[in-house]
Coordinates of C-alpha atoms in Angstrom, one line a residue:
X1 CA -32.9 -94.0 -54.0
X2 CA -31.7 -92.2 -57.3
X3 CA -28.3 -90.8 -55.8
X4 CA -27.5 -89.0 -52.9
X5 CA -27.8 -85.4 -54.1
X6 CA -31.2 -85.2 -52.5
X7 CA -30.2 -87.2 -48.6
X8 CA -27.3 -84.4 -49.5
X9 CA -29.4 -81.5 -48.6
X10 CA -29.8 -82.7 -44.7
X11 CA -25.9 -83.5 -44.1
X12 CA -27.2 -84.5 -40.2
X13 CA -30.0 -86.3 -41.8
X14 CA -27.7 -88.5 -43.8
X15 CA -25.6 -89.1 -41.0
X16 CA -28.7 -90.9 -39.1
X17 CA -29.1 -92.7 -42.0
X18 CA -25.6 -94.0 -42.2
X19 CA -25.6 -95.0 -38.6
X20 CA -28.9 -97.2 -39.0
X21 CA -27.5 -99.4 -41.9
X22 CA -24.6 -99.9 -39.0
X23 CA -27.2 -100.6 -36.4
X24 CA -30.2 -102.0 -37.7
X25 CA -29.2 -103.6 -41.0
X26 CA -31.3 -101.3 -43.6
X27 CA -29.3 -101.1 -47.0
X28 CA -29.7 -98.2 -49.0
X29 CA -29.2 -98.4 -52.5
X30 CA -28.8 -96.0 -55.4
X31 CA -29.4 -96.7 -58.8
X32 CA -27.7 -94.4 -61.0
X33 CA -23.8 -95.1 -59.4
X34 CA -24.8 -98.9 -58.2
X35 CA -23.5 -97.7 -55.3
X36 CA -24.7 -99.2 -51.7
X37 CA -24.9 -97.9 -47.8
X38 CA -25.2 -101.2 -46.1
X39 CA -23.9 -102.7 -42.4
X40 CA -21.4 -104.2 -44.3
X41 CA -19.9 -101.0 -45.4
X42 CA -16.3 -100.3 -43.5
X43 CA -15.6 -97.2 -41.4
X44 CA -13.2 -95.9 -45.0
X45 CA -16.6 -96.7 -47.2
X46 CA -18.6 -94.7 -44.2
X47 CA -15.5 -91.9 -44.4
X48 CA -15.9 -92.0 -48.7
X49 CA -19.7 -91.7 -48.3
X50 CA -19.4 -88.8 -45.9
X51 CA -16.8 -87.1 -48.5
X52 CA -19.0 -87.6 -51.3
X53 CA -21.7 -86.1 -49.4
X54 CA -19.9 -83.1 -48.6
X55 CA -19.5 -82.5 -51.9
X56 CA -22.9 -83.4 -53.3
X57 CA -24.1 -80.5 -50.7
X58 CA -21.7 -78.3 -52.1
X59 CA -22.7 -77.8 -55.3
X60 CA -26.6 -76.3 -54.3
X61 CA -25.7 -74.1 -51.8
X62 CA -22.5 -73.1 -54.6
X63 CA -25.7 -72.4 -57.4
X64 CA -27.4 -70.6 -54.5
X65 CA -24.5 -68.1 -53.8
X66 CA -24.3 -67.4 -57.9
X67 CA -27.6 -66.7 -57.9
X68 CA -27.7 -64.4 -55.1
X69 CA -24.4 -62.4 -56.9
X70 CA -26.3 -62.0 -59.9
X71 CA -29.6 -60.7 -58.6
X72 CA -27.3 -58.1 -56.5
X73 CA -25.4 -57.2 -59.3
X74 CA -29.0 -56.4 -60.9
X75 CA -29.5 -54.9 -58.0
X76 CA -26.7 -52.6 -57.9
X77 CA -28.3 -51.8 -61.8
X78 CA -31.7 -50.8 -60.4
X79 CA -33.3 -54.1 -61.5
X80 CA -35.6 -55.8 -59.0
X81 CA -35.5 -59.9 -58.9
X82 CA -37.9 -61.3 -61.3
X83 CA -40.2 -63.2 -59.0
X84 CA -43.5 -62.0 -57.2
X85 CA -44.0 -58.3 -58.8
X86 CA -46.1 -56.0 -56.9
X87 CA -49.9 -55.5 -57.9
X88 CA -49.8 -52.8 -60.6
X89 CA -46.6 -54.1 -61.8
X90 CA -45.2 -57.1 -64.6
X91 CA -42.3 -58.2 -65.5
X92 CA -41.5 -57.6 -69.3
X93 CA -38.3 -59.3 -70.7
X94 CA -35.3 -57.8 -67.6
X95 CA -37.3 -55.3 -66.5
X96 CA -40.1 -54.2 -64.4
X97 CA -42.6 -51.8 -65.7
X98 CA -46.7 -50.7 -65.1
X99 CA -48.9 -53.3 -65.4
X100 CA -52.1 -51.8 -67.7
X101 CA -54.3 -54.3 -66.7
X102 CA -54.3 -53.4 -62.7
X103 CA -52.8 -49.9 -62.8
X104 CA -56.2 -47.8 -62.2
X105 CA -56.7 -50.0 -59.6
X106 CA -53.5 -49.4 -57.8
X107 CA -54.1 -45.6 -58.4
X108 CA -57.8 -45.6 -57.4
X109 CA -56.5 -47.2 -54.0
X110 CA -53.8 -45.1 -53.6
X111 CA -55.6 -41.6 -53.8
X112 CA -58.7 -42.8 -52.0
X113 CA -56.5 -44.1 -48.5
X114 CA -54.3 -41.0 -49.1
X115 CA -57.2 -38.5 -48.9
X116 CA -57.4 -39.2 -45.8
X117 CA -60.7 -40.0 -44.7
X118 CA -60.6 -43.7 -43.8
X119 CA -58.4 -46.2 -41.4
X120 CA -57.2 -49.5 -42.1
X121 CA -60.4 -51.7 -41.4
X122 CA -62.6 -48.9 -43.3
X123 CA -60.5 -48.7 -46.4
X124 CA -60.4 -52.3 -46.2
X125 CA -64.1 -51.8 -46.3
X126 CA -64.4 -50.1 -48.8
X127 CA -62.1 -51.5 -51.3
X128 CA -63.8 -55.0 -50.8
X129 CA -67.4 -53.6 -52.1
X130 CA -66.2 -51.6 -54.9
X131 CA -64.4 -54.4 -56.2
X132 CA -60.9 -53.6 -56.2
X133 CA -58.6 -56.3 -55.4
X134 CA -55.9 -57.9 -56.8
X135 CA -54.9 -60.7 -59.5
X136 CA -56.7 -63.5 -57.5
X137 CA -59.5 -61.8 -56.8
X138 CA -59.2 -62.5 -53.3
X139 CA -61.1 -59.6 -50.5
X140 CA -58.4 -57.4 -48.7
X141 CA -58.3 -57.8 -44.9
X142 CA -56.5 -55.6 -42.5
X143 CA -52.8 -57.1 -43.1
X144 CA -52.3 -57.5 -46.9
X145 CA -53.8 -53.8 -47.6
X146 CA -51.4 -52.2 -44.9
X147 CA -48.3 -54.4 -46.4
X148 CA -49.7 -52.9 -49.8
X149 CA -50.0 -49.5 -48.8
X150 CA -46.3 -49.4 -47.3
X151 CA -44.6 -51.5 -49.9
X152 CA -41.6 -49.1 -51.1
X153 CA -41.9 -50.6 -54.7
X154 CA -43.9 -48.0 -55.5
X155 CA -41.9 -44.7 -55.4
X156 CA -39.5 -46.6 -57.8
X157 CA -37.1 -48.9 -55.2
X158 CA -37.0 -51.9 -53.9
X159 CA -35.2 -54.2 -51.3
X160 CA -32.9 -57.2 -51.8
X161 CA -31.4 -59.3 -48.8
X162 CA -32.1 -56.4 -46.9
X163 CA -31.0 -53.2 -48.9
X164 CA -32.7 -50.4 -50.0
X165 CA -32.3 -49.9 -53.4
X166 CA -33.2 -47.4 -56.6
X167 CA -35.1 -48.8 -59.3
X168 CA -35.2 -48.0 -62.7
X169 CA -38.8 -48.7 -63.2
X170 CA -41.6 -46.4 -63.3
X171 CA -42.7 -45.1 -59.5
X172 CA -46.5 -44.3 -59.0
X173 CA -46.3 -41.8 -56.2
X174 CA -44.0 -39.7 -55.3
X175 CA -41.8 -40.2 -52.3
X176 CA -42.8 -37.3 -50.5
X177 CA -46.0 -38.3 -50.5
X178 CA -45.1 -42.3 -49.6
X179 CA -43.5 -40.7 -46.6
X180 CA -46.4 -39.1 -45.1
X181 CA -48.5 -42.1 -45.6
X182 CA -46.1 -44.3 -43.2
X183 CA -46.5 -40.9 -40.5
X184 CA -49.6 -41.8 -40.7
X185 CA -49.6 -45.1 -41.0
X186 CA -47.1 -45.4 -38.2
X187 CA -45.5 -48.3 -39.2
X188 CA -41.7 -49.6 -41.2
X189 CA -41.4 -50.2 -45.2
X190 CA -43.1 -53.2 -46.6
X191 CA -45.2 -53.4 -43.5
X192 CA -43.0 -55.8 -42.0
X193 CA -42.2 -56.0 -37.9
X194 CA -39.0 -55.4 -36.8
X195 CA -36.8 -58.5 -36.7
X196 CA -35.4 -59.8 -33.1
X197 CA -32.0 -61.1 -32.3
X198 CA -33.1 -63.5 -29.2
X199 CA -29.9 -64.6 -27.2
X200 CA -30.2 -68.5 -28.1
X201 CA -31.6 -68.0 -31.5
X202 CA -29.9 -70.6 -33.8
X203 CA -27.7 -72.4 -30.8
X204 CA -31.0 -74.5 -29.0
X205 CA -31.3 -77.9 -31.1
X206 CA -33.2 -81.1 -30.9
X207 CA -30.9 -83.7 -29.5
X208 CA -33.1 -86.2 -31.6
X209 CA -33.5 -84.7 -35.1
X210 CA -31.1 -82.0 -34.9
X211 CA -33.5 -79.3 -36.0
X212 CA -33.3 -76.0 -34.3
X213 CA -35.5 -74.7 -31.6
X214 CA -38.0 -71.9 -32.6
X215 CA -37.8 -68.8 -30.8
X216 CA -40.7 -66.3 -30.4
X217 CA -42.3 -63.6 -27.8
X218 CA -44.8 -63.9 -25.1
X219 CA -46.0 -62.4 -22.5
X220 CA -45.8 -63.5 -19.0
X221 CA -48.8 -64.0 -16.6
X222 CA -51.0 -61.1 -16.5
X223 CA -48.7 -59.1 -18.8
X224 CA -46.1 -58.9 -16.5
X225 CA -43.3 -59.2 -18.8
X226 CA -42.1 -60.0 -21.7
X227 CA -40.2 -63.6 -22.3
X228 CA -38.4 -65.5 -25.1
X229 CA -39.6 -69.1 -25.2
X230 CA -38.2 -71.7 -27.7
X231 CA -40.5 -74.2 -29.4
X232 CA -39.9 -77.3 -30.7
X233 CA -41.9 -80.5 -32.4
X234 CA -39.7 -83.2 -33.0
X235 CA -39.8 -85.2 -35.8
X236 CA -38.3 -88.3 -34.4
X237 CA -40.3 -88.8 -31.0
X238 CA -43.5 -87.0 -31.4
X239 CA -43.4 -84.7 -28.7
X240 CA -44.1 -80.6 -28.7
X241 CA -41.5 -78.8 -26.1
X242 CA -41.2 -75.5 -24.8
X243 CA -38.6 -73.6 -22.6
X244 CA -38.7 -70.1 -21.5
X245 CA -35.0 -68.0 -21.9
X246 CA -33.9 -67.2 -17.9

């Protein structure tokens, strides 16, 4: 391996690792220090290692957290983060503004769902044979036009890490009118579903490869109920679990 920046980013991961050069004799050597990982390796070289690794993870998760500050901090401004701009939108130097190329398209869709005279899988309809789809090309189904249609963006805010904030960039409707389309549409901003705070989420892991247990909803026999179950496919024995929260 190059170094151990990249074993780094799995700290439990290099932990396995370091116990099978003790147990099965696997050396692991990396090139740019000349440094080795080997069964030979003393319980201080295993303690240095585990230091060093510390460390090494550091310094990502330390770029991540300046990141994250500065996109806030342009936040705070009214700036939205760079990446992924809405259709109808394009970044221009540190700012947001109307894209030209798709913005007739964005109002053409806009006043036709608005006038009322269609539902989801008709407008969906309708949009797909005249053509009007976004910078891919792709058709519209049912999902991506709804998460369009309620995406805040456009009455001039946006969210980051959670927050509502207001933008300095240029709305195209107005937010009176934005707030009768989700009445109608009965549904949260950005089209989004609600997020759930299970009572295990994050504590259930994989005795194995230490990965966390997935949580999601289902319903019981006949609809009875509602349950929690936890999923799981491990990546060291190659077996798919489930257990349902009591």
């Amino acid at each position: 391996a190059k170094n151990r920046k990249r074993i780094a980013r799995n700290p439990a991961d290099y932990n396995e690792l370091l116990n099978l050069t003790k147990n099965t004799g696997l050396e692991i050597h990396y090139y740019q220090d000349n440094s080795i990982d080997s069964p030979l390796s003393r319980a201080t070289d295993r303690m240095t290692a585990r230091i060093l690794n510390a460390v090494d993870s550091y310094e990502p998760e330390h770029l991540a957290d300046e990141m994250v500050d500065a996109y806030r901090d342009k936040a705070e401004r009214g700036i939205p983060p760079s990446n992924q701009q809405p259709l109808g939108y394009r970044w221009n130097k540190n700012q947001r503004e109307i894209c030209p190329e798709f913005e007739n398209v964005v109002r053409r869709l806009f006043d036709e769902f608005d006038s009322g005279k269609y539902s989801i899988a008709a407008f969906v309809d309708w949009a797909n044979r005249n053509g009007l789809k976004g910078r891919k090309g792709a058709d519209w189904h049912k999902g991506s036009m709804e998460k369009f249609l309620k995406r805040v963006d456009y009455v001039g805010q946006f969210l980051f890490k959670g927050k509502l904030y207001d933008a300095t960039f240029p709305p195209y409707i107005t937010r009176e009118r934005y707030a009768k389309r989700l009445e109608r549409l009965g549904g949260r901003q950005n089209g989004d579903p609600a997020p759930r705070d299970h009572l295990m989420r994050r504590f259930v892991v994989c005795s194995s490869c230490k990965r966390v247990w997935i949580p999601e909803l289902r319903h019981g026999a006949h609809k009875s109920g509602v349950y929690v179950y936890y999923r799981h496919e491990c990546k060291v024995t190659p077996v798919r679990e489930m257990m349902k929260e009591q």
